[in-house]
mmCIF file of C-alpha atoms in Angstrom:
data_model
loop_
_atom_site.group_PDB
_atom_site.id
_atom_site.type_symbol
_atom_site.label_atom_id
_atom_site.label_comp_id
_atom_site.label_asym_id
_atom_site.label_seq_id
_atom_site.Cartn_x
_atom_site.Cartn_y
_atom_site.Cartn_z
ATOM 1 C CA MET A 1 0.000 0.000 0.000
ATOM 2 C CA ILE A 2 0.970 3.590 -0.601
ATOM 3 C CA PHE A 3 -0.021 6.177 2.010
ATOM 4 C CA VAL A 4 -0.315 9.882 1.206
ATOM 5 C CA VAL A 5 -0.508 12.669 3.770
ATOM 6 C CA GLU A 6 -1.587 15.987 2.281
ATOM 7 C CA GLN A 7 -1.448 19.333 4.007
ATOM 8 C CA PRO A 8 -3.038 21.815 1.600
ATOM 9 C CA GLU A 9 -2.246 25.479 2.118
ATOM 10 C CA SER A 10 -5.807 26.394 3.112
ATOM 11 C CA ALA A 11 -7.531 23.174 4.141
ATOM 12 C CA PRO A 12 -7.221 20.575 6.881
ATOM 13 C CA ALA A 13 -4.658 17.809 6.583
ATOM 14 C CA ASN A 14 -5.869 14.511 5.221
ATOM 15 C CA CYS A 15 -4.466 11.074 4.548
ATOM 16 C CA TRP A 16 -5.459 8.439 2.044
ATOM 17 C CA PHE A 17 -4.049 5.207 0.679
ATOM 18 C CA ALA A 18 -3.692 3.442 -2.638
ATOM 19 C CA TYR A 19 -3.205 -0.258 -3.211
ATOM 20 C CA ASP A 20 -0.464 0.205 -5.816
ATOM 21 C CA ALA A 21 0.994 2.747 -8.258
ATOM 22 C CA ASP A 22 -1.910 2.457 -10.714
ATOM 23 C CA ASP A 23 -4.467 2.996 -7.957
ATOM 24 C CA PHE A 24 -2.369 5.920 -6.673
ATOM 25 C CA LEU A 25 -2.424 7.537 -10.117
ATOM 26 C CA ARG A 26 -6.175 6.959 -10.492
ATOM 27 C CA LYS A 27 -6.854 8.652 -7.146
ATOM 28 C CA VAL A 28 -4.541 11.564 -7.934
ATOM 29 C CA CYS A 29 -6.241 12.043 -11.320
ATOM 30 C CA ALA A 30 -9.661 12.133 -9.671
ATOM 31 C CA GLN A 31 -8.642 15.357 -7.882
ATOM 32 C CA ASP A 32 -6.500 16.914 -10.613
ATOM 33 C CA PRO A 33 -7.664 19.755 -12.883
ATOM 34 C CA LEU A 34 -6.033 18.073 -15.899
ATOM 35 C CA GLU A 35 -7.610 15.206 -17.788
ATOM 36 C CA PRO A 36 -6.274 11.795 -16.676
ATOM 37 C CA TRP A 37 -4.508 11.298 -20.035
ATOM 38 C CA ALA A 38 -2.654 14.582 -19.477
ATOM 39 C CA VAL A 39 -1.488 13.505 -16.012
ATOM 40 C CA HIS A 40 -0.118 10.214 -17.405
ATOM 41 C CA ASP A 41 -0.492 8.410 -20.690
ATOM 42 C CA VAL A 42 1.377 6.036 -22.960
ATOM 43 C CA ILE A 43 0.518 6.181 -26.652
ATOM 44 C CA THR A 44 2.199 5.581 -30.003
ATOM 45 C CA ALA A 45 2.254 7.897 -33.006
ATOM 46 C CA ARG A 46 0.111 5.330 -34.834
ATOM 47 C CA GLU A 47 -2.512 5.482 -32.074
ATOM 48 C CA LEU A 48 -2.453 9.290 -32.142
ATOM 49 C CA LEU A 49 -3.023 9.265 -35.885
ATOM 50 C CA ASP A 50 -5.841 6.778 -35.448
ATOM 51 C CA LEU A 51 -7.621 9.327 -33.214
ATOM 52 C CA SER A 52 -8.143 11.384 -36.383
ATOM 53 C CA ASP A 53 -9.377 8.302 -38.281
ATOM 54 C CA ARG A 54 -6.214 8.090 -40.357
ATOM 55 C CA THR A 55 -3.433 5.566 -40.819
ATOM 56 C CA PRO A 56 0.183 6.176 -41.826
ATOM 57 C CA GLU A 57 -0.876 5.138 -45.335
ATOM 58 C CA SER A 58 -3.669 7.753 -45.554
ATOM 59 C CA ALA A 59 -3.058 10.173 -48.409
ATOM 60 C CA ASP A 60 -3.710 13.233 -46.238
ATOM 61 C CA ALA A 61 -1.967 12.026 -43.042
ATOM 62 C CA ARG A 62 1.060 14.336 -43.387
ATOM 63 C CA SER A 63 -0.945 17.423 -44.282
ATOM 64 C CA ALA A 64 -3.686 16.842 -41.702
ATOM 65 C CA CYS A 65 -1.456 15.706 -38.810
ATOM 66 C CA PRO A 66 2.075 17.058 -39.350
ATOM 67 C CA ALA A 67 3.037 16.969 -35.658
ATOM 68 C CA VAL A 68 2.034 13.318 -35.308
ATOM 69 C CA CYS A 69 3.944 12.425 -38.466
ATOM 70 C CA ALA A 70 6.976 14.309 -37.148
ATOM 71 C CA LEU A 71 6.813 12.218 -33.963
ATOM 72 C CA ALA A 72 6.666 9.081 -36.099
ATOM 73 C CA ASP A 73 9.625 10.265 -38.189
ATOM 74 C CA THR A 74 11.647 10.806 -35.013
ATOM 75 C CA HIS A 75 10.583 7.823 -32.920
ATOM 76 C CA GLY A 76 8.780 5.413 -35.239
ATOM 77 C CA TRP A 77 5.077 4.657 -35.530
ATOM 78 C CA ASP A 78 4.978 2.048 -32.776
ATOM 79 C CA THR A 79 7.347 3.428 -30.125
ATOM 80 C CA PRO A 80 5.551 4.018 -26.828
ATOM 81 C CA LEU A 81 5.529 7.730 -26.048
ATOM 82 C CA TYR A 82 4.916 8.948 -22.500
ATOM 83 C CA ARG A 83 2.951 12.011 -21.486
ATOM 84 C CA ALA A 84 2.945 13.522 -17.990
ATOM 85 C CA ASP A 85 2.124 17.222 -18.206
ATOM 86 C CA HIS A 86 2.987 18.029 -14.587
ATOM 87 C CA LEU A 87 6.391 16.435 -15.062
ATOM 88 C CA LEU A 88 7.315 17.047 -18.712
ATOM 89 C CA GLY A 89 5.342 20.161 -19.615
ATOM 90 C CA LEU A 90 1.994 20.597 -21.344
ATOM 91 C CA GLY A 91 1.474 18.221 -24.252
ATOM 92 C CA GLN A 92 5.041 16.902 -24.313
ATOM 93 C CA LEU A 93 5.627 13.300 -25.417
ATOM 94 C CA ARG A 94 8.887 11.426 -24.992
ATOM 95 C CA PRO A 95 10.067 7.859 -25.451
ATOM 96 C CA GLU A 96 11.750 7.666 -22.024
ATOM 97 C CA PRO A 97 9.401 5.897 -19.602
ATOM 98 C CA VAL A 98 7.454 7.844 -17.013
ATOM 99 C CA THR A 99 5.964 5.650 -14.326
ATOM 100 C CA PRO A 100 2.448 6.182 -12.990
ATOM 101 C CA LEU A 101 4.017 6.852 -9.578
ATOM 102 C CA ASP A 102 6.325 9.582 -10.929
ATOM 103 C CA ALA A 103 3.478 11.222 -12.837
ATOM 104 C CA GLY A 104 1.246 11.117 -9.770
ATOM 105 C CA LEU A 105 3.952 12.576 -7.539
ATOM 106 C CA ALA A 106 4.457 15.450 -9.992
ATOM 107 C CA ALA A 107 0.704 16.099 -9.969
ATOM 108 C CA LEU A 108 0.684 16.203 -6.165
ATOM 109 C CA GLN A 109 3.595 18.626 -6.166
ATOM 110 C CA ALA A 110 1.758 20.881 -8.626
ATOM 111 C CA ARG A 111 -1.136 21.181 -6.159
ATOM 112 C CA GLY A 112 1.045 23.048 -3.707
ATOM 113 C CA GLY A 113 0.931 22.641 0.025
ATOM 114 C CA GLN A 114 2.963 19.931 1.689
ATOM 115 C CA TRP A 115 2.621 16.204 1.326
ATOM 116 C CA ARG A 116 4.333 12.978 2.255
ATOM 117 C CA VAL A 117 4.151 9.724 0.333
ATOM 118 C CA TYR A 118 5.021 6.455 2.021
ATOM 119 C CA GLY A 119 5.506 3.560 -0.362
ATOM 120 C CA HIS A 120 4.878 0.770 2.113
ATOM 121 C CA GLU A 121 3.001 0.119 5.351
ATOM 122 C CA ASP A 122 6.227 -0.280 7.351
ATOM 123 C CA VAL A 123 7.511 3.116 6.227
ATOM 124 C CA ALA A 124 4.193 4.803 7.034
ATOM 125 C CA LEU A 125 4.066 3.082 10.408
ATOM 126 C CA ALA A 126 7.565 4.313 11.263
ATOM 127 C CA ALA A 127 6.612 7.840 10.199
ATOM 128 C CA VAL A 128 3.850 8.062 12.816
ATOM 129 C CA ASP A 129 6.464 8.618 15.548
ATOM 130 C CA ALA A 130 9.420 9.875 13.516
ATOM 131 C CA PRO A 131 10.597 13.482 13.519
ATOM 132 C CA ASP A 132 9.297 15.286 10.434
ATOM 133 C CA ALA A 133 9.240 18.987 9.593
ATOM 134 C CA LEU A 134 5.603 18.766 8.469
ATOM 135 C CA PHE A 135 4.410 16.937 11.564
ATOM 136 C CA ASP A 136 6.550 18.937 13.993
ATOM 137 C CA ALA A 137 5.516 22.375 12.703
ATOM 138 C CA PRO A 138 2.828 24.325 14.572
ATOM 139 C CA GLY A 139 -0.453 22.563 13.828
ATOM 140 C CA GLY A 140 1.398 19.690 12.148
ATOM 141 C CA TRP A 141 0.007 17.290 14.682
ATOM 142 C CA ARG A 142 -3.152 17.216 12.542
ATOM 143 C CA ALA A 143 -1.203 15.732 9.625
ATOM 144 C CA ARG A 144 0.417 13.161 11.917
ATOM 145 C CA TRP A 145 -3.018 12.354 13.363
ATOM 146 C CA ALA A 146 -4.487 11.943 9.857
ATOM 147 C CA LEU A 147 -1.750 9.398 9.052
ATOM 148 C CA ARG A 148 -2.357 7.576 12.319
ATOM 149 C CA GLU A 149 -6.121 7.444 11.695
ATOM 150 C CA GLN A 150 -5.617 6.083 8.168
ATOM 151 C CA LEU A 151 -3.244 3.395 9.441
ATOM 152 C CA ILE A 152 -5.859 2.379 12.015
ATOM 153 C CA ALA A 153 -8.598 2.340 9.363
ATOM 154 C CA VAL A 154 -6.672 -0.129 7.198
ATOM 155 C CA GLU A 155 -5.633 -2.142 10.273
ATOM 156 C CA VAL A 156 -1.913 -1.515 9.962
ATOM 157 C CA LEU A 157 -1.912 0.087 13.388
ATOM 158 C CA ALA A 158 -3.907 -1.033 16.421
ATOM 159 C CA ASP A 159 -6.462 1.548 17.488
ATOM 160 C CA ASP A 160 -5.215 1.491 21.084
ATOM 161 C CA TYR A 161 -1.682 2.576 20.076
#
């Protein structure tokens, strides 16, 4: 499980969990102003061209979709291209992999405020009592409490701890 503690600039702290990186990305996208495919996507130039009902063999493909054809000329028609607008910039596609976790983390960072992401139950459990600038700041106890409550809710931590 992945645990996320968020301390927005003008809202109470909250904590939530995701089962894995894909679930994490889905939950981040649900609260993001960008479309999910702009937060993270993997697509080929061929698939992009298909969105306009054309194939590489279409007579008007180059004139109708020059940017897509330029991507294909550079990377090939079937090379996976990754999009993560919060990480790479708006509308940028690149062949170097971007994981759902990295894209989701970039989206969280773009929201502002402070947040902590714990990639495993053991790490989150240790964080409940560990020194942390977020938790130790004035009012930070609310963020620590939100983490503790989430750990109790998913039965990682006993409720009498």
